[in-house]
CSV table of C-alpha atoms in Angstrom, one decimal:
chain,number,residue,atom,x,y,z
A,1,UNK,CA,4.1,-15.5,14.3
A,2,UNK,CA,1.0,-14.8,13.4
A,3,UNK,CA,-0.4,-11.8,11.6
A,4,UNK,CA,-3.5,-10.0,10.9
A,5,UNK,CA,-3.3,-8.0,7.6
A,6,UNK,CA,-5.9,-5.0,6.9
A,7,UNK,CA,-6.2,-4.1,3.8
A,8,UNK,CA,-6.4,0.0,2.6
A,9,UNK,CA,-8.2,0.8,-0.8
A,10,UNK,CA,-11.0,3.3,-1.3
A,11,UNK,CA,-11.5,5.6,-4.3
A,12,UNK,CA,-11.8,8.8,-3.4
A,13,UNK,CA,-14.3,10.7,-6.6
A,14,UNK,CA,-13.4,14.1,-6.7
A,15,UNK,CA,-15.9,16.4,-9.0
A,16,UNK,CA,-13.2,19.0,-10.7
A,17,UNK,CA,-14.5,21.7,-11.9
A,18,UNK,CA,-12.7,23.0,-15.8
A,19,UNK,CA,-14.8,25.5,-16.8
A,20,UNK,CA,-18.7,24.7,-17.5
A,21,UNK,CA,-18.3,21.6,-17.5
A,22,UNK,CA,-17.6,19.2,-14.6
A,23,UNK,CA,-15.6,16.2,-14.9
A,24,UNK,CA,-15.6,13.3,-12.3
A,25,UNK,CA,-12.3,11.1,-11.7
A,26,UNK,CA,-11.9,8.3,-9.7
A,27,UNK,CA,-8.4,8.5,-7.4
A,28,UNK,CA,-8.2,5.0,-6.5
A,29,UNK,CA,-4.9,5.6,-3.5
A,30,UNK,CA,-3.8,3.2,-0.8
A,31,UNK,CA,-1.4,3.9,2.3
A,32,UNK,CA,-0.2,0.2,2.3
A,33,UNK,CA,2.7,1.2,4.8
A,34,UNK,CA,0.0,2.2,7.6
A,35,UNK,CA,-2.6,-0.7,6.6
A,36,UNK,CA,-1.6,-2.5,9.7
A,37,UNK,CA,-1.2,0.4,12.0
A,38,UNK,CA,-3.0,1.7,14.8
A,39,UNK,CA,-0.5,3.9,15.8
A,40,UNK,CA,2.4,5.5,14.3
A,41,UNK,CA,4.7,8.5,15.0
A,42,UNK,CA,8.0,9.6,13.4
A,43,UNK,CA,9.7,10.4,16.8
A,44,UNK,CA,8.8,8.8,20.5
A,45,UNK,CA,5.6,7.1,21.8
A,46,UNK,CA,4.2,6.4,25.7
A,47,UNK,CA,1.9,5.3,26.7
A,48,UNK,CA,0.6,5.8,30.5
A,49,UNK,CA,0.0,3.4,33.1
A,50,UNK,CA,-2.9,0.8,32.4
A,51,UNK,CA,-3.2,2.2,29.0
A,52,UNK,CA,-4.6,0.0,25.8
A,53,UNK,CA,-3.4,0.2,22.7
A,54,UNK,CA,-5.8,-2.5,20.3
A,55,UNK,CA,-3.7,-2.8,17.5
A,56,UNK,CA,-0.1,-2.1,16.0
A,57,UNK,CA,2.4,0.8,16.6
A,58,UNK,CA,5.1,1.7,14.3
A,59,UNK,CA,7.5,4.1,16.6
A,60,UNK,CA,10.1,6.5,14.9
A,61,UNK,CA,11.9,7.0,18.3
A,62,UNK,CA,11.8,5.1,21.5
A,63,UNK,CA,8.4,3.6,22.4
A,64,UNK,CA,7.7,3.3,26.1
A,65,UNK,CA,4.8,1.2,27.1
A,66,UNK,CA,3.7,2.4,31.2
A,67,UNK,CA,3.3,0.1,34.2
A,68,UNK,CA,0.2,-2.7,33.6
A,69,UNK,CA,-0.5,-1.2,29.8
A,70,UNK,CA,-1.4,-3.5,27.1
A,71,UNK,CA,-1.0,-3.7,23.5
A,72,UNK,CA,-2.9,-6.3,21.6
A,73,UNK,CA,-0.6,-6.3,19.1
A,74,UNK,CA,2.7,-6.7,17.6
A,75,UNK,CA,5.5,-3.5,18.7
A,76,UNK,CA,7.8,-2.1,16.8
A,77,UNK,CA,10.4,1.1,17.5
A,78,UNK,CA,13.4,2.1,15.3
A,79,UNK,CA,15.3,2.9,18.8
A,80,UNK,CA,14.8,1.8,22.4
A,81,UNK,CA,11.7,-0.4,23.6
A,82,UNK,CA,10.6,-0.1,26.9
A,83,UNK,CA,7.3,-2.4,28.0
A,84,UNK,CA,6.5,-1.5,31.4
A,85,UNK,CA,6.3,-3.8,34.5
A,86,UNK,CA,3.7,-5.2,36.4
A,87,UNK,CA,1.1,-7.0,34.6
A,88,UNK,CA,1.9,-5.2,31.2
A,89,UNK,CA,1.6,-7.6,28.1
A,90,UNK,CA,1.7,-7.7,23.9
A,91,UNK,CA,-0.1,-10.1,22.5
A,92,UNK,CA,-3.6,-11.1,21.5
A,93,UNK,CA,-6.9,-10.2,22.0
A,94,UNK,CA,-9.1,-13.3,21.3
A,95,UNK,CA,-12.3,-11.5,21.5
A,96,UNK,CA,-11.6,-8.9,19.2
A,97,UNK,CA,-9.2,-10.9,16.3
A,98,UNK,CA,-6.5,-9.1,17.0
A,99,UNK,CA,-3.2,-11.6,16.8
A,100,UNK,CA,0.2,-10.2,17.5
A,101,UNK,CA,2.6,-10.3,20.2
A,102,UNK,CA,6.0,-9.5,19.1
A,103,UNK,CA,8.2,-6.6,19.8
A,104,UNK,CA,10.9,-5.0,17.3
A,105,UNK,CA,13.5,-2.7,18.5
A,106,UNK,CA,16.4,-1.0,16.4
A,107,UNK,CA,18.3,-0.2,20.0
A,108,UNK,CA,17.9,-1.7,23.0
A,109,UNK,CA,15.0,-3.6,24.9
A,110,UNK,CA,14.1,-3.8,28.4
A,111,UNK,CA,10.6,-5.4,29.7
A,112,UNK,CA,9.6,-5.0,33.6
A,113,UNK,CA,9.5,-6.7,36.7
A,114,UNK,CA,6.8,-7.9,38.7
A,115,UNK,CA,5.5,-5.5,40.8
A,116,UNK,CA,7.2,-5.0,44.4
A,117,UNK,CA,9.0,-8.5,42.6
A,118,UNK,CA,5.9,-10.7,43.1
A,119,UNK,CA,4.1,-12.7,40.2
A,120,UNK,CA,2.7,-12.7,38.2
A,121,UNK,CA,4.9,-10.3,35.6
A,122,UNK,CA,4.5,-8.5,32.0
A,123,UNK,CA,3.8,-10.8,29.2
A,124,UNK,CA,4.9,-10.8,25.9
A,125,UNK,CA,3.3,-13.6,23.8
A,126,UNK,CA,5.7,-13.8,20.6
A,127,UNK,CA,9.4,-12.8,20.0
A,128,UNK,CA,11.7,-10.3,21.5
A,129,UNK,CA,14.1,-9.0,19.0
A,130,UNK,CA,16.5,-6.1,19.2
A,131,UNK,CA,19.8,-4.4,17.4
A,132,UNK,CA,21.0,-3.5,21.4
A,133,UNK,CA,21.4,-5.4,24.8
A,134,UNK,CA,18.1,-6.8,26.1
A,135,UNK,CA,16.8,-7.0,29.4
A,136,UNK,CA,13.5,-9.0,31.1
A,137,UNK,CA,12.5,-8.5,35.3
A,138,UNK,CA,11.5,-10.6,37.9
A,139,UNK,CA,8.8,-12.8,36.5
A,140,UNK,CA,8.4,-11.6,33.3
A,141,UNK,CA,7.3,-14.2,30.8
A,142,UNK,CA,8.1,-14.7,26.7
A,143,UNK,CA,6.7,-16.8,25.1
A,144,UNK,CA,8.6,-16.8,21.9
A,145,UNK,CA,12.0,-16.0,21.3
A,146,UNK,CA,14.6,-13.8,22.8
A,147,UNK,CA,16.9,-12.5,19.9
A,148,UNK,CA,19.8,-9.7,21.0
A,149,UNK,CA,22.1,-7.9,19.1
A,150,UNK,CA,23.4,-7.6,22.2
A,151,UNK,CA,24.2,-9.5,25.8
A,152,UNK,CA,20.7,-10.7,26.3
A,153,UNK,CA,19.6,-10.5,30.3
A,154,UNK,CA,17.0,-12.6,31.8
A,155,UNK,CA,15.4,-11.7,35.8
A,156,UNK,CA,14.5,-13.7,38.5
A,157,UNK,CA,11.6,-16.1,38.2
A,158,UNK,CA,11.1,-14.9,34.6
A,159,UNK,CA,10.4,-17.4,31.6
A,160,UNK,CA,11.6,-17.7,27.6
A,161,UNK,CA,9.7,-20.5,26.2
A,162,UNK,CA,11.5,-20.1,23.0
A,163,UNK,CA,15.6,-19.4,22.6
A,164,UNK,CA,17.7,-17.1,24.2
A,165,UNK,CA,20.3,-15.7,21.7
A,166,UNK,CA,23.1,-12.9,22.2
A,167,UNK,CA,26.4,-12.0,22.1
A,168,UNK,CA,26.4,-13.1,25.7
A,169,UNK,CA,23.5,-14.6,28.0
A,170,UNK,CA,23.2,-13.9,31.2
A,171,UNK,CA,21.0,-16.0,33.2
A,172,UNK,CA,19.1,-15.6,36.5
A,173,UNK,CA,19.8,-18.7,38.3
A,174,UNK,CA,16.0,-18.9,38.7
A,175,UNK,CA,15.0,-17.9,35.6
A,176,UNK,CA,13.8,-20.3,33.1
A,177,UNK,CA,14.9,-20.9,29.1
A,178,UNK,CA,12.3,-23.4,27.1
A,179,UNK,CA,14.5,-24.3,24.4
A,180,UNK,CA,18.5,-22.8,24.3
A,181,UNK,CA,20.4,-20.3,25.1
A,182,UNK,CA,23.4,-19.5,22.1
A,183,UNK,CA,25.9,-17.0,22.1
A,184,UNK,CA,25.9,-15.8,18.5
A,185,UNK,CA,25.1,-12.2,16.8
A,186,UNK,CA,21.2,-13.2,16.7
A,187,UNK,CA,20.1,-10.1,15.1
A,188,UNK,CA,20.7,-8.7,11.3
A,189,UNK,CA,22.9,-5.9,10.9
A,190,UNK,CA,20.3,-4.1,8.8
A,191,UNK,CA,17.4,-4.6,11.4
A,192,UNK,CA,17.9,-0.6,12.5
A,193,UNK,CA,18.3,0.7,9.2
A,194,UNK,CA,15.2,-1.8,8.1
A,195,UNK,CA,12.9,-0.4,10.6
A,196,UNK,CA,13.9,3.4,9.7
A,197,UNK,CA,12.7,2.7,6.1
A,198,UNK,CA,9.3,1.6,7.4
A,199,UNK,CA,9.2,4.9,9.6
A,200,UNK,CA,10.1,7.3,6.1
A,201,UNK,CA,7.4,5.3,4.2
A,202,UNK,CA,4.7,5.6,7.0
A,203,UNK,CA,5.5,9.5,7.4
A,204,UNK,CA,5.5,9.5,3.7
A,205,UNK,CA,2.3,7.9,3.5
A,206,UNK,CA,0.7,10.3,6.4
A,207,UNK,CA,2.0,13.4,4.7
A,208,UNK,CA,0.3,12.1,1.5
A,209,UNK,CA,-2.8,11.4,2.9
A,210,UNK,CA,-3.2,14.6,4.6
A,211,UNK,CA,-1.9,16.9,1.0
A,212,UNK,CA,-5.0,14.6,-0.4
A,213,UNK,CA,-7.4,15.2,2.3
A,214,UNK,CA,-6.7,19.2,2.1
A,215,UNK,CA,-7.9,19.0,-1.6
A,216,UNK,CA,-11.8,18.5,-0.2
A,217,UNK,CA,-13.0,21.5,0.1
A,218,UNK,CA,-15.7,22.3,2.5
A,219,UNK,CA,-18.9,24.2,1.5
A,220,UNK,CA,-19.1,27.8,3.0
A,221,UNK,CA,-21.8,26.7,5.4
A,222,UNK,CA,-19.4,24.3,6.8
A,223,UNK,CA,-16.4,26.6,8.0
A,224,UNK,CA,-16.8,25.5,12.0
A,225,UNK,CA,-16.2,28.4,14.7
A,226,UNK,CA,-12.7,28.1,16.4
A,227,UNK,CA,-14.8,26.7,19.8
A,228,UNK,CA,-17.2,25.1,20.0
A,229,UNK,CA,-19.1,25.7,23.3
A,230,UNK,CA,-22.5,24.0,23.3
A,231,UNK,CA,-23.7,20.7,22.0
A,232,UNK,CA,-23.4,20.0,18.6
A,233,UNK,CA,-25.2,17.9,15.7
A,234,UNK,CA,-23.4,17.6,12.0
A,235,UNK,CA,-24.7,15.7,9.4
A,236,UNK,CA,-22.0,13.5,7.0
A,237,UNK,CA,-19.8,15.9,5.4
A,238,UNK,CA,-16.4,17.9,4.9
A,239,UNK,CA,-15.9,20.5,7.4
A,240,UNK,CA,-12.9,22.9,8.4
A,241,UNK,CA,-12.0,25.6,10.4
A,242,UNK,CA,-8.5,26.7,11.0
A,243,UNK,CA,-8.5,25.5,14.5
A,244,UNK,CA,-11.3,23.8,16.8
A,245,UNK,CA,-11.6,23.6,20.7
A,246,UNK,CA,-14.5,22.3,22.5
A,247,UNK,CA,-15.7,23.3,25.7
A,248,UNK,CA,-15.5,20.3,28.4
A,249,UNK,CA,-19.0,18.7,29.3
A,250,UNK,CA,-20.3,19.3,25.4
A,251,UNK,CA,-20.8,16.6,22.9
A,252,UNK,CA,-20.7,16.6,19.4
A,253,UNK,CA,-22.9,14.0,17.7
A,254,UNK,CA,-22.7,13.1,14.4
A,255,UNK,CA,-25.9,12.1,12.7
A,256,UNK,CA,-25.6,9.3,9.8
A,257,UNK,CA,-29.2,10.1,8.7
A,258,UNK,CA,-29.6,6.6,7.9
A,259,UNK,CA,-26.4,6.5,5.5
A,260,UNK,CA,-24.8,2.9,5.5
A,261,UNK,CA,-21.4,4.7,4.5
A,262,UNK,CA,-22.0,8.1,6.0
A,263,UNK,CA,-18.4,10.2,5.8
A,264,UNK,CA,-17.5,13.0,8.4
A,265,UNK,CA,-13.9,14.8,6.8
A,266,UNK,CA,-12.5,17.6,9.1
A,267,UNK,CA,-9.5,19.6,7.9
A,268,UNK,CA,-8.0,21.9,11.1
A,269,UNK,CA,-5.8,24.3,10.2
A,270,UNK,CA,-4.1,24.2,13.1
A,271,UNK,CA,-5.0,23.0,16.8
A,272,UNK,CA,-7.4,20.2,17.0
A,273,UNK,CA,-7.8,20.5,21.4
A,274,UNK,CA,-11.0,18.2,22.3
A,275,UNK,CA,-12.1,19.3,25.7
A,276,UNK,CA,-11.8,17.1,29.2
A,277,UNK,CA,-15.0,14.7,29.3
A,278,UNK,CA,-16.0,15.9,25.9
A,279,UNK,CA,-18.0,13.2,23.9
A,280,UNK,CA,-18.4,12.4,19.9
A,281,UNK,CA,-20.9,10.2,19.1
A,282,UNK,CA,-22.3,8.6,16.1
A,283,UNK,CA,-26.0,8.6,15.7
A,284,UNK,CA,-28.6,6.7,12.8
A,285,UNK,CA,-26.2,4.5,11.3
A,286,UNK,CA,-27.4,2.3,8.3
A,287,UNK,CA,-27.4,-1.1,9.0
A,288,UNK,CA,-24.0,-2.0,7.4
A,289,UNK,CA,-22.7,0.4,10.4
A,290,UNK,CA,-19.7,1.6,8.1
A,291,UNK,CA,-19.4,5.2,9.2
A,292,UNK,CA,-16.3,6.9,9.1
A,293,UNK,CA,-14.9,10.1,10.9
A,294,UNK,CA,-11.7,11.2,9.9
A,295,UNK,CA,-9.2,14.7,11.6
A,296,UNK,CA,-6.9,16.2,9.2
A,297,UNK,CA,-5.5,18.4,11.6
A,298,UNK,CA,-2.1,20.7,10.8
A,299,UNK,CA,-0.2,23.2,8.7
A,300,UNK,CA,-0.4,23.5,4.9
A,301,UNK,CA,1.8,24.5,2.1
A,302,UNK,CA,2.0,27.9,3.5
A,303,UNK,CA,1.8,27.1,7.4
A,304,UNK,CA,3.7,24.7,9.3
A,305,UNK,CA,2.8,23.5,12.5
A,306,UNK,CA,-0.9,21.7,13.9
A,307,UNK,CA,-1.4,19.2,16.4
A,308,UNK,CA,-4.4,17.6,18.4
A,309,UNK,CA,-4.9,17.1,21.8
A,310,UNK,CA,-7.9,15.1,23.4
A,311,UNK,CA,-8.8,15.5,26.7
A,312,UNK,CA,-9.1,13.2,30.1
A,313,UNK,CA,-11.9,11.3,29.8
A,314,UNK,CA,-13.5,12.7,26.2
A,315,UNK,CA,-14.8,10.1,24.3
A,316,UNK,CA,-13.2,10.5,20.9
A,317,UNK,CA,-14.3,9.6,17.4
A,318,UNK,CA,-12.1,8.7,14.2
A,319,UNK,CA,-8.6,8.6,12.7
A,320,UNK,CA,-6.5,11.5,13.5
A,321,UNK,CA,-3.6,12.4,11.0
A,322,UNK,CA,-1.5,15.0,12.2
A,323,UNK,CA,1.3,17.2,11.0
A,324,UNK,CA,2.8,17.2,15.0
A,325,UNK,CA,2.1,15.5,18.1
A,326,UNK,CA,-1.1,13.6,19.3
A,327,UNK,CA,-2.0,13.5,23.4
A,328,UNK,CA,-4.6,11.5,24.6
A,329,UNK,CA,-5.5,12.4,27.7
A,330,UNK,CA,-5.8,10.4,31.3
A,331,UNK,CA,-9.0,7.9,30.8
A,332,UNK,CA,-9.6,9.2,27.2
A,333,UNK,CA,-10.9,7.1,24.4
A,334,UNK,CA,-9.9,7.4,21.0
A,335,UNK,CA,-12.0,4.8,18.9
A,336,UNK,CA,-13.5,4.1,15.7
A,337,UNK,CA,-17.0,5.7,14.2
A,338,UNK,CA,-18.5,2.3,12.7
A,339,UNK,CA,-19.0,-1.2,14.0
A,340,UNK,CA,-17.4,-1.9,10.5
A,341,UNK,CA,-15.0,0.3,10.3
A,342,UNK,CA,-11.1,1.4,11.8
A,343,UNK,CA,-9.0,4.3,13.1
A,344,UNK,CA,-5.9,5.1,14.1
A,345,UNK,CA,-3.3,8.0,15.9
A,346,UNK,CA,-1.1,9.0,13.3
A,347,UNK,CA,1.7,11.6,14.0
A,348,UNK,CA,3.8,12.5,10.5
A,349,UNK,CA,6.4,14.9,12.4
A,350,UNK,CA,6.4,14.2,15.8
A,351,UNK,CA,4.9,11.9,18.9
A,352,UNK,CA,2.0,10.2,20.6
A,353,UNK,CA,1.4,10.0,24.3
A,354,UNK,CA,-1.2,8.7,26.5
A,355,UNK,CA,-2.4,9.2,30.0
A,356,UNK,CA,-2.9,6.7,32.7
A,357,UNK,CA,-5.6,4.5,31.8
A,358,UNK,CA,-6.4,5.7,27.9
A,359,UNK,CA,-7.4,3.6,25.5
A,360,UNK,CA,-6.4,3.6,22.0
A,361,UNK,CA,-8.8,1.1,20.0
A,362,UNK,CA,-8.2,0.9,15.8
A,363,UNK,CA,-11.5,-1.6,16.3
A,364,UNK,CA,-11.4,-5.2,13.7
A,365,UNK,CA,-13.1,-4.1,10.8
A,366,UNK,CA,-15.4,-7.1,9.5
A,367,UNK,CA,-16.1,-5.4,5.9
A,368,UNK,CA,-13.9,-4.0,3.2
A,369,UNK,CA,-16.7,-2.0,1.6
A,370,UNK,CA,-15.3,1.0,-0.8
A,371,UNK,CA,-16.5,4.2,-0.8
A,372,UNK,CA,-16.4,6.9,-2.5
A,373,UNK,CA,-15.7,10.7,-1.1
A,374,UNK,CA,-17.2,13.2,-3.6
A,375,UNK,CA,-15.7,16.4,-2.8
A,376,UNK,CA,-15.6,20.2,-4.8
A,377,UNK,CA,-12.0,21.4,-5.9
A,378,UNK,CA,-10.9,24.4,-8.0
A,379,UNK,CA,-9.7,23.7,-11.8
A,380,UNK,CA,-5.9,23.7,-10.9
A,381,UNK,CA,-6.1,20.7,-8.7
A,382,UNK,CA,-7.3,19.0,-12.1
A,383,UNK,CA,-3.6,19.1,-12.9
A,384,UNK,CA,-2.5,16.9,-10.3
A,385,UNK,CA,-5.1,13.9,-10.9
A,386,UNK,CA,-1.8,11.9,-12.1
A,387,UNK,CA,0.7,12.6,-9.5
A,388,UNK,CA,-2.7,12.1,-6.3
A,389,UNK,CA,-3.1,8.8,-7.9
A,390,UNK,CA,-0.4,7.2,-6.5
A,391,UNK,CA,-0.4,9.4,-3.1
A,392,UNK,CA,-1.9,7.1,0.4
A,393,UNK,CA,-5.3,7.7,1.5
A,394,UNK,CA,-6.1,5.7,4.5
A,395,UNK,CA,-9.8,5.1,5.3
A,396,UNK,CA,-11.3,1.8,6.1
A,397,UNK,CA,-9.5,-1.4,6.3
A,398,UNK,CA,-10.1,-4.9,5.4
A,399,UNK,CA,-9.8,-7.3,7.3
A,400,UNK,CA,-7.8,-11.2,5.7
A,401,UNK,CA,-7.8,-14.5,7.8
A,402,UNK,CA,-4.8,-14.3,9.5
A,403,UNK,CA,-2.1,-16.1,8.0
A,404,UNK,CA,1.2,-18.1,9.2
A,405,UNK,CA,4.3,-15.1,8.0
């Protein structure tokens, strides 16, 4: 299948103070585990009826797509996989680059029916491949292979343009197969244990990024009241607060003063909760339009805990990494700040969830500029240049042609 690659490299300059003097070093970190990621979590993910995901998700649990969802993008879950019915899909989106199509499961798979059992079904545009038993409904359509570790089930009316492999297939009589069906053990042994590695290095990579983001320390000025109650304008900095609500109806605009690489860094302490029908919005981008917004938002060396919660139709802003869950609310979007640049829902302990009709969009990022975060930090941090150096940072992608894998 095919597969877009983003690449994740930006040096992050961090001025360390040791004693009068002040020296500047370079931390040049990547978090090449989550460099293709729009969504990740180390336990489950759901999304909610007619929801969007744009982009890939990486699922420590079970991942549960809702009725008519989309993902444009490939799906992968160390345990169960559940794609909803009725006109859900994975696969492209032409318009925006996106290529991907294929869903991964370490357990079993099952993929919808047509609703009320009339066409048309869920799609999936590349390969279905799971450790467990896998199931399609009535009218469901794949258009690449069906791979089991298991007995491998196809519905009525529903379509495998590719092969149908299992330890057993078991065939709708009006179902169609494109190429064979083969009763063989179709899926490696290791795929479970394969796709638990990937989840340890992505919640690696998250912690990482978040120990590093915690080093920027905000100016006095910029410690934020716990709620935020009217509307708001911040200018590209580092900001923090030990937790942050706004009130619903309020928006928080974020002025780029004309910056082509403008940088907005909040650390939360605690509870990031965005109110319902809340609005962020970016304002006098430069012309490259490579703004980024990114939510640190959770516990520290002496606090555990921290998680973020946007509410029904806000209009969201940036990459969230969390210490526990992310919830998107009912109608919510959760996008990126630049035209240029990407985000993504990242969950290093726990889950992600969406409401009915959310949107998730990581954006297609058409620069790889680098940019540098230049951030105050007391002398002992100077101690742990060598160790930060190779910790994950992830900040804006890169897009590559997408190549044949």
């Amino acid at each position: 299948m095919l597969n877009k690659k983003f690449k994740l490299l930006v040096p992050i300059t961090l001025a360390l103070a040791t004693g009068s003097a002040e020296v500047n070093a370079a931390l040049y970190t990547s978090g090449m585990s989550l460099e293709n990621l729009t969504v990740f979590s180390n336990t489950y993910t759901t999304t909610g009826d007619a929801a969007q995901v744009y982009g890939n998700m990486l699922v420590g649990d079970v991942v549960t797509t809702g009725a008519n969802a989309d993902v444009f993008g490939d799906v992968e879950s160390v345990n169960a996989a559940n794609i909803g019915g009725g006109t859900s899909s994975v696969g492209p989106d032409v318009n925006k680059g996106l290529i991907g199509g294929d869903v991964t499961s370490g357990g079993v798979m099952t993929v919808g029916g047509a609703t009320g059992g009339v066409s048309p079904g869920p799609i999936i545009s590349g390969d279905l491949t799971s450790a467990g038993a896998s199931t399609i409904g009535a009218y469901a359509k794949v258009f690449g292979n069906m791979l089991s570790g298991g007995i491998a089930t196809t519905g009525a009316n529903s379509e495998v343009v590719g092969d149908v492999k299992g330890t057993a297939v078991v065939k709708s009589a009006s179902s169609t197969i494109g190429s064979s069906e083969v009763t063989t053990t179709a899926v490696s042994s290791t795929l479970t244990g394969d796709l638990d590695v990937k989840r340890q290095t992505a919640r690696n990579d998250v912690a990482a990024i978040r120990a590093t983001l915690d080093l920027l320390v905000a100016p006095a000025a910029n410690v934020l009241e716990a709620t935020m109650t009217v509307d708001t304008t911040l200018t590209a900095d580092i900001y923090t607060a030990p937790s942050l609500s706004t009130t619903a109806f309020t928006t928080l605009t974020l002025d780029a003063e004309g910056n082509d690489n403008a940088e907005f860094i909040f650390n939360i302490g605690d509870i990031l909760a965005i109110g319902a029908y809340h609005i962020i919005k970016v304002v006098n981008e430069g012309t490259l339009e490579n703004t980024r917004v990114i939510w640190n938002v959770g516990g520290s060396a002496t606090k555990d805990g921290g998680y973020a919660s946007i509410g029904a139709q806000a209009r969201f802003i940036g990459s969230v990494f969390a210490e526990d869950y992310v919830s998107v609310g009912a109608g919510a979007w959760a996008t990126s700040a630049g035209h240029n640049t990407c985000s993504g829902i990242y969950s290093e302990k726990s889950y992600v969830s969406t409401g009915a009709k959310a949107v998730i969009d990581g954006n297609v990022c058409k620069t790889g500029l680098e940019v540098d975060i230049v951030a105050q930090v007391s002398e002992p941090f100077g101690l742990l240049l060598s160790g930060l150096a190779a910790l994950g940072f992830v900040t804006r992608r890169k897009t590559r042609a997408a190549r044949a894998s």
